GROMACS .gro file of C-alpha atoms in nm:
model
  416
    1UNK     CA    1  -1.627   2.232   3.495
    2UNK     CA    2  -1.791   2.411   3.188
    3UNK     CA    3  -1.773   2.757   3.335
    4UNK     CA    4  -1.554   3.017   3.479
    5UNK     CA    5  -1.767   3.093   3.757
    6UNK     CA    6  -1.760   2.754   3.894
    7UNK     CA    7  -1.441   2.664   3.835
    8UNK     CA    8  -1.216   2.447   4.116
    9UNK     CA    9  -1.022   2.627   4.329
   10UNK     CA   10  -0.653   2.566   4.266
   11UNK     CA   11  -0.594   2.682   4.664
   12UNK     CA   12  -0.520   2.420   4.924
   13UNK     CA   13  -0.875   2.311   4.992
   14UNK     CA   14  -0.751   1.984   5.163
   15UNK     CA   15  -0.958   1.965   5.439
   16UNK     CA   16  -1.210   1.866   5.221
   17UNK     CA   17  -1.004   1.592   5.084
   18UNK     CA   18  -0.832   1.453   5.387
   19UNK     CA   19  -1.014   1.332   5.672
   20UNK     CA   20  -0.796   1.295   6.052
   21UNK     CA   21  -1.002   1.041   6.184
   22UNK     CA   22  -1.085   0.660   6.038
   23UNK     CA   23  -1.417   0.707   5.864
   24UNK     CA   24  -1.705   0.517   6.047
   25UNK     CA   25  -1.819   0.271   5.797
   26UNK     CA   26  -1.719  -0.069   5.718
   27UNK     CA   27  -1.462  -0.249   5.845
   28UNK     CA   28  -1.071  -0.254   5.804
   29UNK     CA   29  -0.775  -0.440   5.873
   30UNK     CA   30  -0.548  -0.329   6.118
   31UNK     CA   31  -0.253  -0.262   5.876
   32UNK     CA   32  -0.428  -0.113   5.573
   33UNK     CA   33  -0.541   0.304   5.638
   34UNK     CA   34  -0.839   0.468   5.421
   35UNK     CA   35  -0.741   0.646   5.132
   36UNK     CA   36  -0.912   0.975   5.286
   37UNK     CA   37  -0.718   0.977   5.594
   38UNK     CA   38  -0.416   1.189   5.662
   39UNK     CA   39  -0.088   1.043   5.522
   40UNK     CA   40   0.145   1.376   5.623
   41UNK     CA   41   0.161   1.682   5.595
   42UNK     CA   42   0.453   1.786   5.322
   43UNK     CA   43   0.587   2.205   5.346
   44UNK     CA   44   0.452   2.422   5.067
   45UNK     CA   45   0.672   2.723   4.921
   46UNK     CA   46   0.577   2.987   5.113
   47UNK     CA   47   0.358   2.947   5.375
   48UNK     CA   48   0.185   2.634   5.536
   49UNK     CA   49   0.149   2.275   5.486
   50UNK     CA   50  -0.003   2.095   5.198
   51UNK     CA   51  -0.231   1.774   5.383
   52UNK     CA   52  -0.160   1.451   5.162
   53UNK     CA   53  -0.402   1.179   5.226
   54UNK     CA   54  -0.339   0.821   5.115
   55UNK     CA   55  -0.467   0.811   4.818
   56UNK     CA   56  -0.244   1.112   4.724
   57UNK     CA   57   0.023   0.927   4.869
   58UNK     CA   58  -0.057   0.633   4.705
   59UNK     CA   59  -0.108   0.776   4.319
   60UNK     CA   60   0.227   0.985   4.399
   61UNK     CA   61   0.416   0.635   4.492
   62UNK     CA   62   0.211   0.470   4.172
   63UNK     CA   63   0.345   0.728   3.911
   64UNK     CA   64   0.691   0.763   4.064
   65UNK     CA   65   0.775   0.388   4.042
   66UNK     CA   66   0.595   0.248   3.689
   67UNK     CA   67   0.486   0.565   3.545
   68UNK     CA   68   0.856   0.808   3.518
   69UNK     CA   69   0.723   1.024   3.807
   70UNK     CA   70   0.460   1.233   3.575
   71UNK     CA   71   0.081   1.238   3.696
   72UNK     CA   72   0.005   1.296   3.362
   73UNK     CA   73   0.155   0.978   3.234
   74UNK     CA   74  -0.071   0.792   3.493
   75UNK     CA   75  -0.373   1.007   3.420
   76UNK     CA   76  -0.410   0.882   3.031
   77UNK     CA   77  -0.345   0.529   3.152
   78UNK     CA   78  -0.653   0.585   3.392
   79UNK     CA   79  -0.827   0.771   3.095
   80UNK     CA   80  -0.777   0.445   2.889
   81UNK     CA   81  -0.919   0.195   3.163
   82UNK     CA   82  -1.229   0.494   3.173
   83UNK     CA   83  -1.296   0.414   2.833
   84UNK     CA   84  -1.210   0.062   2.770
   85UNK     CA   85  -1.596  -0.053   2.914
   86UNK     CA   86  -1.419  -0.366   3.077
   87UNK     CA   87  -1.627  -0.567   3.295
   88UNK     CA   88  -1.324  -0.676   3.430
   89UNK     CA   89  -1.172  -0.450   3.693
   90UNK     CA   90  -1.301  -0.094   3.779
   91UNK     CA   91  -1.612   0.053   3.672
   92UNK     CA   92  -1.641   0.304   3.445
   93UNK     CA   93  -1.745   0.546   3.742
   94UNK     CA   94  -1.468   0.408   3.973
   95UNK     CA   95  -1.209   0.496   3.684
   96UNK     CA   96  -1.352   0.875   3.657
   97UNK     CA   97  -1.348   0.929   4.000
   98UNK     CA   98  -0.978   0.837   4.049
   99UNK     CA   99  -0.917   1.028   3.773
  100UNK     CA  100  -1.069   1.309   3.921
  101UNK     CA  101  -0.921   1.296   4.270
  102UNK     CA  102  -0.532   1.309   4.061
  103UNK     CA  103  -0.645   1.622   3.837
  104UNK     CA  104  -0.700   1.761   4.209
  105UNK     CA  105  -0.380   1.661   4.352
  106UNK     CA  106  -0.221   1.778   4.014
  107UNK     CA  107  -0.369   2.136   4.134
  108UNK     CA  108  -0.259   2.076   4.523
  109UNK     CA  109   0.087   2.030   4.420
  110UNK     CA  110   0.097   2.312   4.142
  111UNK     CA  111  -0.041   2.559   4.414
  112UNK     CA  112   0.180   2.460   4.677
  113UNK     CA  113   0.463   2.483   4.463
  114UNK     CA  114   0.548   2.067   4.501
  115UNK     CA  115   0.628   1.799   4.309
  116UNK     CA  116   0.643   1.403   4.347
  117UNK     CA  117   0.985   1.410   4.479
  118UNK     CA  118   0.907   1.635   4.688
  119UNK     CA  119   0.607   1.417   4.840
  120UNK     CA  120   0.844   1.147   4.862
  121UNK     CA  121   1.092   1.241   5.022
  122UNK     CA  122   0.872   1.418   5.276
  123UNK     CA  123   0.702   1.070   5.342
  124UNK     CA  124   1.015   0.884   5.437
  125UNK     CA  125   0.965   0.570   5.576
  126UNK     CA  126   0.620   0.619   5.475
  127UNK     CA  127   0.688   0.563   5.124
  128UNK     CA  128   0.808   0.248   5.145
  129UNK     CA  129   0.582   0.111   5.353
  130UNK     CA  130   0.288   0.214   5.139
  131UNK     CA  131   0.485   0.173   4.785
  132UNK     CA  132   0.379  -0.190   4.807
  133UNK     CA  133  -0.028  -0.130   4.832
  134UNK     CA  134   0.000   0.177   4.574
  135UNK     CA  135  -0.110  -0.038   4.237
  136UNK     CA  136  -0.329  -0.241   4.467
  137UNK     CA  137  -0.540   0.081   4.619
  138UNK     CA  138  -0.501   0.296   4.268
  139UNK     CA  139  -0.579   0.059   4.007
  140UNK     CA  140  -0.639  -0.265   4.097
  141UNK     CA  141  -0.939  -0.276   4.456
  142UNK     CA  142  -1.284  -0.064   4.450
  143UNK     CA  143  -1.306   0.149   4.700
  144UNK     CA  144  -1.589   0.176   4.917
  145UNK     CA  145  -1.804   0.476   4.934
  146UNK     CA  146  -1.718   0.542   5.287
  147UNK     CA  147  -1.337   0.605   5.182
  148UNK     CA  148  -1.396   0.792   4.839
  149UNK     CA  149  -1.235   1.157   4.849
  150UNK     CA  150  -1.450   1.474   4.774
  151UNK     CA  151  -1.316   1.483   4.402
  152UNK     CA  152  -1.398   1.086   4.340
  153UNK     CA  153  -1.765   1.163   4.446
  154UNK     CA  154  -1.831   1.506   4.341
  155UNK     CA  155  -1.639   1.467   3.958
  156UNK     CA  156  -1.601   1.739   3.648
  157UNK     CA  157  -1.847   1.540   3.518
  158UNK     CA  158  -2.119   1.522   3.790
  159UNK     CA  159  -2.076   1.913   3.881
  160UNK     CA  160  -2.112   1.995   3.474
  161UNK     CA  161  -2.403   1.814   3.452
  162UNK     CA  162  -2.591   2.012   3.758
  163UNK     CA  163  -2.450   2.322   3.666
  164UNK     CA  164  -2.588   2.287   3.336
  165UNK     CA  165  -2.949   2.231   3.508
  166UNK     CA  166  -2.942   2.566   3.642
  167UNK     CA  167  -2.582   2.717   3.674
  168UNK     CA  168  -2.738   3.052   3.535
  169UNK     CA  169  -3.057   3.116   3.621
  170UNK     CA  170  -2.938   3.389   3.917
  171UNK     CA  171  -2.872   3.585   3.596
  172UNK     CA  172  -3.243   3.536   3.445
  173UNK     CA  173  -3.447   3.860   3.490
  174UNK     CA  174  -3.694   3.643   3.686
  175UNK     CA  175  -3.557   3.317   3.858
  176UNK     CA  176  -3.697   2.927   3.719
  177UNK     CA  177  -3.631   2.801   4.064
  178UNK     CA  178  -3.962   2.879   4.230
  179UNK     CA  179  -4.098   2.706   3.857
  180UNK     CA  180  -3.888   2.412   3.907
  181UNK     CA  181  -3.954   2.388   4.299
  182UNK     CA  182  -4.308   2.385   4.186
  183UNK     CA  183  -4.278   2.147   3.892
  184UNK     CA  184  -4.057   1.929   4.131
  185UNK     CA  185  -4.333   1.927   4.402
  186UNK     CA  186  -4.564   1.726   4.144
  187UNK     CA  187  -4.340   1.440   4.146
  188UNK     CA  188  -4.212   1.191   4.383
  189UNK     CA  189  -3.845   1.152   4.245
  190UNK     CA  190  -3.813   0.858   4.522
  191UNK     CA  191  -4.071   0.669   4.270
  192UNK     CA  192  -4.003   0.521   3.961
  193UNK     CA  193  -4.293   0.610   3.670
  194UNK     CA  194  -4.369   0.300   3.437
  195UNK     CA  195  -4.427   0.310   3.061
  196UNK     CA  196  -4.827   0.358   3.112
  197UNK     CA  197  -4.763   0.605   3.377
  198UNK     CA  198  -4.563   0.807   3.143
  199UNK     CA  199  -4.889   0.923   2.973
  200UNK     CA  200  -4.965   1.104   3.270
  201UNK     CA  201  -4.613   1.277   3.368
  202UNK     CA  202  -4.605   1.370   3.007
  203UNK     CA  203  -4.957   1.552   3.057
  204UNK     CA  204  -4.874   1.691   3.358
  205UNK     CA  205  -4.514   1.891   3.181
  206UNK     CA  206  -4.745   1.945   2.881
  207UNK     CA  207  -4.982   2.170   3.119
  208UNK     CA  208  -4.667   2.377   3.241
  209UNK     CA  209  -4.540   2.420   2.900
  210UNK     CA  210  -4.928   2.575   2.833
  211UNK     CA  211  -4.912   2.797   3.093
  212UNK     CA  212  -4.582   2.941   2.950
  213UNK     CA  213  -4.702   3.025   2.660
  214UNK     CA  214  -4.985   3.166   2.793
  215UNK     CA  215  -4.779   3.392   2.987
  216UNK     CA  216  -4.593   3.477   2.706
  217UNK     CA  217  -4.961   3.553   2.537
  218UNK     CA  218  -4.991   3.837   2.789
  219UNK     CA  219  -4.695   4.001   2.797
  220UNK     CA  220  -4.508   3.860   3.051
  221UNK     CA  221  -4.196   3.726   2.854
  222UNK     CA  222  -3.975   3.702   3.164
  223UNK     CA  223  -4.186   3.534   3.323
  224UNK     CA  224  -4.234   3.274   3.019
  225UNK     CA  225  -3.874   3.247   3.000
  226UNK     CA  226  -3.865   3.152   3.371
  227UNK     CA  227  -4.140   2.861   3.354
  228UNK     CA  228  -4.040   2.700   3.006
  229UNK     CA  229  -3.638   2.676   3.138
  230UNK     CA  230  -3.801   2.547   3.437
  231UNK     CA  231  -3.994   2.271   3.240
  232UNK     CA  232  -3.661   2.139   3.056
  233UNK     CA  233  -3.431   2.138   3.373
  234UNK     CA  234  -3.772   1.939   3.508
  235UNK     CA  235  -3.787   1.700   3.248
  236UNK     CA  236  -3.432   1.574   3.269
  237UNK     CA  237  -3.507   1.536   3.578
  238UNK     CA  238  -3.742   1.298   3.585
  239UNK     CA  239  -3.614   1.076   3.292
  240UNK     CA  240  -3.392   0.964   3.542
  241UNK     CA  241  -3.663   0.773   3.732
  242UNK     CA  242  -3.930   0.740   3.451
  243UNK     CA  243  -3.983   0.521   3.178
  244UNK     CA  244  -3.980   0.694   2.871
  245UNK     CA  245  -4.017   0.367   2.624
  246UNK     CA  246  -4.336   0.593   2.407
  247UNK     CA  247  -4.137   0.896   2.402
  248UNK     CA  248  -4.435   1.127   2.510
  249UNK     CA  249  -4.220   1.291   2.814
  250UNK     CA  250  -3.997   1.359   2.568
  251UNK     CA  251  -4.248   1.486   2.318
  252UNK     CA  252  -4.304   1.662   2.608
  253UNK     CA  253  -3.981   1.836   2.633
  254UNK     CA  254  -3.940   1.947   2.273
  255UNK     CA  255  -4.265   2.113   2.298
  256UNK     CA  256  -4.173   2.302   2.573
  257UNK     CA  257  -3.794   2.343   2.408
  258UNK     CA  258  -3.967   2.454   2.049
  259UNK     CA  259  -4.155   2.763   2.284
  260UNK     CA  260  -3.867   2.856   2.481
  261UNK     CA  261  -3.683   2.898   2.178
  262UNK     CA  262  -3.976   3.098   2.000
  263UNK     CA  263  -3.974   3.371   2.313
  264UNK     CA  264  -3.862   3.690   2.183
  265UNK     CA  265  -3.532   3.757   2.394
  266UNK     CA  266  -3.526   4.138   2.372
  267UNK     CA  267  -3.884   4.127   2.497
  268UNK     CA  268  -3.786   3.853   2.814
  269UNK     CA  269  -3.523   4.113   2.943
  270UNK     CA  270  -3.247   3.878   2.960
  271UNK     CA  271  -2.899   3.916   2.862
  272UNK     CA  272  -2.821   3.797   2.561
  273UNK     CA  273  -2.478   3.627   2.646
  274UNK     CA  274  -2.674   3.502   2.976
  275UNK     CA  275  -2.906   3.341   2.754
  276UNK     CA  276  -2.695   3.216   2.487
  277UNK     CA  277  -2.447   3.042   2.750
  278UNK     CA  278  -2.709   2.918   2.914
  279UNK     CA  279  -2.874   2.757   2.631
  280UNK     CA  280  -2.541   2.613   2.444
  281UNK     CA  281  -2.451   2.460   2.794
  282UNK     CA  282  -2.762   2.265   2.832
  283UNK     CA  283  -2.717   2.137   2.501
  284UNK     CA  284  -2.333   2.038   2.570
  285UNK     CA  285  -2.473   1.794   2.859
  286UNK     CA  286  -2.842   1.708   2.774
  287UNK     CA  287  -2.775   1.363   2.693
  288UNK     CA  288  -3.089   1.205   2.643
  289UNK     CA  289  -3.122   1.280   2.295
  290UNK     CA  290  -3.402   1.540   2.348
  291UNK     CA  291  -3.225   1.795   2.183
  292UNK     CA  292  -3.094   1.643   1.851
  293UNK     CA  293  -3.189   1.798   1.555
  294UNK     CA  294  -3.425   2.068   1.785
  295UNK     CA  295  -3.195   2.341   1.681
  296UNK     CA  296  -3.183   2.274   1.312
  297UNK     CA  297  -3.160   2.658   1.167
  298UNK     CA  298  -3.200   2.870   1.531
  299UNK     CA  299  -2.846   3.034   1.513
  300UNK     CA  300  -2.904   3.115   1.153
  301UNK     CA  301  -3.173   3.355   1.312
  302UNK     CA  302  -2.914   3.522   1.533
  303UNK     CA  303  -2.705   3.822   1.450
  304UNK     CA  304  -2.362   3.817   1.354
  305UNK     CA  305  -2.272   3.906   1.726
  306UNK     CA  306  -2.477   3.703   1.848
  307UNK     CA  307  -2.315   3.423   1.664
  308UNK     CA  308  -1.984   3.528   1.790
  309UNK     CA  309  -2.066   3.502   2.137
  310UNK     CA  310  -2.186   3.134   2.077
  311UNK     CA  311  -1.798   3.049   1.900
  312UNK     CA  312  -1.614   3.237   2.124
  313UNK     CA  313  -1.761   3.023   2.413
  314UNK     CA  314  -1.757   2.709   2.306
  315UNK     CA  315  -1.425   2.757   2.203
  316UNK     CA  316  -1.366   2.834   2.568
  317UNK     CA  317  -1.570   2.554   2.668
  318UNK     CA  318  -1.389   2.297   2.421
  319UNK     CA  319  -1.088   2.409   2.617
  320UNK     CA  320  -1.246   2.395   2.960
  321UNK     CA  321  -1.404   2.058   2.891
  322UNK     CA  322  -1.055   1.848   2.764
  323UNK     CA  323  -0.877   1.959   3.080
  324UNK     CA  324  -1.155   1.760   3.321
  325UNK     CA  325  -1.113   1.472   3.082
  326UNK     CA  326  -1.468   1.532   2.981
  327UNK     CA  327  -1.402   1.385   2.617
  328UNK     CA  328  -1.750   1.326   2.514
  329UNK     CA  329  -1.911   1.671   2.639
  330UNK     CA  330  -1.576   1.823   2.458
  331UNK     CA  331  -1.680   1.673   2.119
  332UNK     CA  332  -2.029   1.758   2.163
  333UNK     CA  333  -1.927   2.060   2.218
  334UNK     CA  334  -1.724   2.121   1.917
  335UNK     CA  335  -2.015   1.961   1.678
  336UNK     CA  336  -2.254   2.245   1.792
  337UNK     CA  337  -1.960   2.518   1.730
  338UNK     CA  338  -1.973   2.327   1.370
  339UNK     CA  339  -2.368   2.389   1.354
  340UNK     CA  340  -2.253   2.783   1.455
  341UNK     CA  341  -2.025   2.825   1.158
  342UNK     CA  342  -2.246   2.635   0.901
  343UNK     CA  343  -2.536   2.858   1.004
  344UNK     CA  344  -2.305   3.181   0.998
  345UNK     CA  345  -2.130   3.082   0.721
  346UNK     CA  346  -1.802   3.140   0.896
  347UNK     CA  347  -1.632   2.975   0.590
  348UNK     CA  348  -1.317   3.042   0.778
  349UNK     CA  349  -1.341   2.825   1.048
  350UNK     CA  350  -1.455   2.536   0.790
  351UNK     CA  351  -1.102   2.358   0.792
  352UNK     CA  352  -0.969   2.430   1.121
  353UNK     CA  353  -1.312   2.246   1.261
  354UNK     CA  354  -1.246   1.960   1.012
  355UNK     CA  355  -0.909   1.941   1.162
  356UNK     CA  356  -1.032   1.888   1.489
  357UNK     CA  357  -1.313   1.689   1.411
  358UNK     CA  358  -1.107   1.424   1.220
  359UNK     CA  359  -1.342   1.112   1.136
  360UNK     CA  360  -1.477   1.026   1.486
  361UNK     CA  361  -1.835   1.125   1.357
  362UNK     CA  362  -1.951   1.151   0.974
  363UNK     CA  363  -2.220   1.368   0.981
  364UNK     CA  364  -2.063   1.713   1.104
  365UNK     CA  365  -1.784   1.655   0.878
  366UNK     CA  366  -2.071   1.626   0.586
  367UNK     CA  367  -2.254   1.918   0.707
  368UNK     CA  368  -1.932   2.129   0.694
  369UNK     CA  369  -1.898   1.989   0.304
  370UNK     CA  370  -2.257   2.033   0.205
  371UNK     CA  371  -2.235   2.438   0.295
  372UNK     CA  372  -1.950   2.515   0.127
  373UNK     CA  373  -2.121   2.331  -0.201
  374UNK     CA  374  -2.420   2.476  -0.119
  375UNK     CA  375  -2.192   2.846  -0.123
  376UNK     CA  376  -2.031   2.748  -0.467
  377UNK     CA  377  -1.682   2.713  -0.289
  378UNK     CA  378  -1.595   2.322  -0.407
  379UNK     CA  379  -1.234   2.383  -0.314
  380UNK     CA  380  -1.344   2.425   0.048
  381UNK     CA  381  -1.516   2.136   0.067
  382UNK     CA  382  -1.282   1.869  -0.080
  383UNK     CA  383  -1.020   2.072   0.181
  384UNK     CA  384  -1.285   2.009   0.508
  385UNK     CA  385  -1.237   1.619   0.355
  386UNK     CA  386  -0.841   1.663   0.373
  387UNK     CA  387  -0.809   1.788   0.709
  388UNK     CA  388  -1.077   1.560   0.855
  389UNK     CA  389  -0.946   1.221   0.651
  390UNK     CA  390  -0.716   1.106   0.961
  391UNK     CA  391  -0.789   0.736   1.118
  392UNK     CA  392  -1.073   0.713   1.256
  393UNK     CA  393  -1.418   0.545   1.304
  394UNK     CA  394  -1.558   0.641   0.974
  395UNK     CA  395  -1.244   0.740   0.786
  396UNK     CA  396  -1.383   0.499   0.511
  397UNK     CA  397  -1.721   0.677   0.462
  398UNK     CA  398  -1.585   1.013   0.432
  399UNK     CA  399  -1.291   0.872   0.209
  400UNK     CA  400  -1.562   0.766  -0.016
  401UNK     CA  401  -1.799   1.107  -0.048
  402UNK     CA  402  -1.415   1.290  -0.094
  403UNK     CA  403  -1.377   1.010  -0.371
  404UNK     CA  404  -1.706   1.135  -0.508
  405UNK     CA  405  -1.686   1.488  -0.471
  406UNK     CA  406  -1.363   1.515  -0.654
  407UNK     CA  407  -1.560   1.327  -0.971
  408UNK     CA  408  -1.784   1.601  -0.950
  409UNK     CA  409  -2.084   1.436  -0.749
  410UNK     CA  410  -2.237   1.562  -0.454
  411UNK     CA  411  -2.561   1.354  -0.339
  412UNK     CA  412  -2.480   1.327   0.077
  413UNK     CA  413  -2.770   1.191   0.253
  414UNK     CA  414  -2.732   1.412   0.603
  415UNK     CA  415  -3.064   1.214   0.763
  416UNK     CA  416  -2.898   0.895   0.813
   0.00000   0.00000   0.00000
C-alpha cells in the first residue's frame, strides 16, 4: 500500500486466508486440495498457532527445494514471470497475485516468529506428499477464482489504486463522497459508453466541474474542493467502461483538474499535508495519462515547506511502493519527486535522483540537466549525466546530450 494508515497488518490475520471447508465452486479431483484450504496449523513463538493453507504450503515446499529455502529468492523469479508479458503461461494478473499472497506469508511467518524449516518440519508427511504438486500449483496451473486467497484477489496494487480514489477524503473539511455518490448516480457503470456517447458523459462531468467553480465564486471553497475531487475520482471511474477514442471525457477531467488546482487552499480549510498527500497520491496511480504535463510549474507555487512535505513523502512512498513490488507506481513516483526538486531548486537532491533514476526514462533525467544549466551550475549537470549513465533503455540518448554538453552545447528538446 501507498500509505501508513492502510497499511497490512503484519498480525496473524489467517482466517482470512485459509478457508476449513472445500470452497463450493467448480469441481476437483479427489486427491488434489484447494490452495485456500487448511494445510496445518504450525506453533508460533509465543502464543497460538499460525494456519498454513496450501498454497502456503505449497510456495514454502517450492522455495525450499529449487529456490535455497529463501521466499525472497522465489519472489523475484515470480517478479520476472510478472513482467516478462508472456502469453505463454500465467497472466500478468495471475503472476501479481501469487506474488502477493507470498509477501503475506513472508509477514505470517515474520510475525509468528517461523521460518520454512520450521513449516516443514511441522508438515511431516505432509510435505512430501504435496512437494510433488508445489511447481505445478505455484508456477505452472491457473487457479480458479473460487480457490484464490484474500491477498491474490485483493493485491498492493488493487488496494493502492482505490485508496488513491478516495483514501483521504475523511480528512477533507467537507467530504467528496456525497459529490461522488451523486456524480456516480448519473451513470450506469454496468453499461459501456461508445465513442459518440462520450460527447454526452463528457457534458455531463463538464456541468459538475461548473458548478464547482461556481461554488468557489461564492465563497464556499470547501465545498468546491469537495465537488471538483469528486469529479476526478468520477472520471477515472468511468474511463473504465467508456470509450474515450475523442478525448473529450478527458478534456473533461483536466478542466475540472486545472480548477481544483486553482482553489485557494488556505481559503478551502484543508490541511495542507492532507491536501498535498492526497493530491501526489492520485498522481502516483492515475494511469490514464490525464495528468501528464497538468502540473507543469504548480509546486513552484508552493512554499519551501510546502515543498518539503511533498519530498519527504514520496520519499516514503518510493519506499512503501518497492516493498509491494509495485515497480511502476515506484518510478512514477520518484519522477514527480524529480518535478519537486526541479521546481524547488533542491540542487542537492539533483544527483542522488539521477542515481536512482538511471536511464529507464530520458526525459526526467533531461529535466534534472536543463535546471541546473538553466541555474549556471554546468558541473551539476554533466554530474546528473554520470550518475544516471548506467544500462538502460535509453543509455544511448543520454550518452549523447552528456557527449554534447561537455562540448559546450545545450539544445534538449524536453517536448518529445
Amino acid at each position: 500500500m501507498t500509505s501508513n494508515r492502510t497499511s497490512t497488518s503484519s498480525g496473524d490475520t489467517s482466517s482470512k486466508r485459509v478457508s476449513p471447508k472445500k470452497p463450493p465452486a467448480g469441481k476437483r479431483s479427489s486427491t488434489d486440495p484447494y490452495g485456500t484450504e487448511l494445510a496445518l496449523k504450525v506453533k508460533r513463538k509465543g502464543r497460538g498457532h499460525l494456519a498454513v493453507s496450501y498454497w502456503d504450503l505449497w510456495m514454502t515446499l517450492l522455495a525450499s527445494r529449487e529456490f535455497d529455502a529463501d521466499l525472497d529468492r522465489l519472489a523475484a523469479e515470480m517478479r520476472a514471470q510478472r513482467d516478462r508479458h508472456s502469453v505463454i503461461g500465467l497472466g500478468q494478473e495471475e503472476w501479481k497475485g501469487r506474488l502477493s499472497h507470498l509477501r503475506d506469508l513472508q509477514r505470517r511467518l515474520r510475525a509468528g516468529g517461523l521460518d520454512l524449516p520450521a513449516v516443514v518440519e511441522a508438515a511431516g508427511a505432509l510435505a512430501q506428499k504435496e512437494a510433488r504438486r508445489a511447481r505445478r500449483k505455484v508456477v505452472e496451473k491457473p487457479a480458479r477464482q473460487a480457490e484464490r486467497s484474500e491477498p491474490m484477489r485483493w493485491t498492493p496494487e488493487k488496494k493502492g489504486q482505490d485508496f488513491a480514489l478516495h483514501g483521504y477524503w475523511s480528512d477533507f473539511p467537507v467530504s467528496p463522497q456525497p459529490y461522488a455518490d451523486r456524480i456516480a448516480a448519473n451513470f450506469d457503470s454496468r453499461r459501456f459508453y461508445t465513442e459518440n456517447q462520450s460527447f454526452s458523459v463528457a457534458r455531463r462531468l463538464d456541468r459538475y466541474a461548473t458548478e464547482g467553480t461556481a461554488l468557489a465564486a461564492k465563497g464556499q471553497y470547501a465545498e468546491a474542493l469537495a465537488l471538483l475531487r469528486a469529479v476526478l475520482t468520477g472520471i477515472i471511474r468511468i474511463m473504465g467502461f467508456a470509450d474515450d477514442s475523442c478525448g473529450v471525457i478527458g478534456d473533461a477531467f483536466q478542466e475540472a483538474f486545472k480548477e481544483y488546482l486553482a482553489l485557494d487552499l488556505a481559503a478551502t480549510g484543508i490541511d495542507e499535508t492532507v491536501f498535498l498527500q492526497d493530491l501526489l497520491t492520485f498522481l502516483i496511480w492515475e494511469d490514464f495519462g490525464l495528468t501528464y504535463n497538468q502540473t507543469h510549474g504548480y509546486f513552484r507555487k508552493l512554499s519551501k515547506d510546502q515543498g518539503q512535505i511533498c519530498i519527504d513523502f514520496l520519499r516514503q512512498q518510493i519506499g512503501n511502493l518497492q516493498s509491494e513490488d509495485l515497480d511502476y507506481q515506484a518510478q512514477e513516483a520518484l519522477t514527480l519527486l524529480g518535478q519537486v526538486a526541479c521546481e524547488h531548486r533542491r540542487y542537492d537532491l539533483f544527483i542522488s535522483l539521477a542515481r536512482d533514476m538511471k536511464t529507464d526514462e530520458w526525459q526526467r533525467i533531461l529535466r534534472l540537466a536543463d535546471a541546473a544549466m538553466k541555474a549556471r551550475k554546468r558541473d551539476l549537470a554533466l554530474l546528473v549525466f554520470e550518475a544516471a549513465l548506467q544500462p538502460g533503455f535509453h543509455y544511448d540518448l543520454l550518452r549523447r546530450h552528456y557527449e554534447q554538453l561537455q562540448r559546450g552545447v545545450w539544445k534538449p528538446d524536453l517536448k518529445k
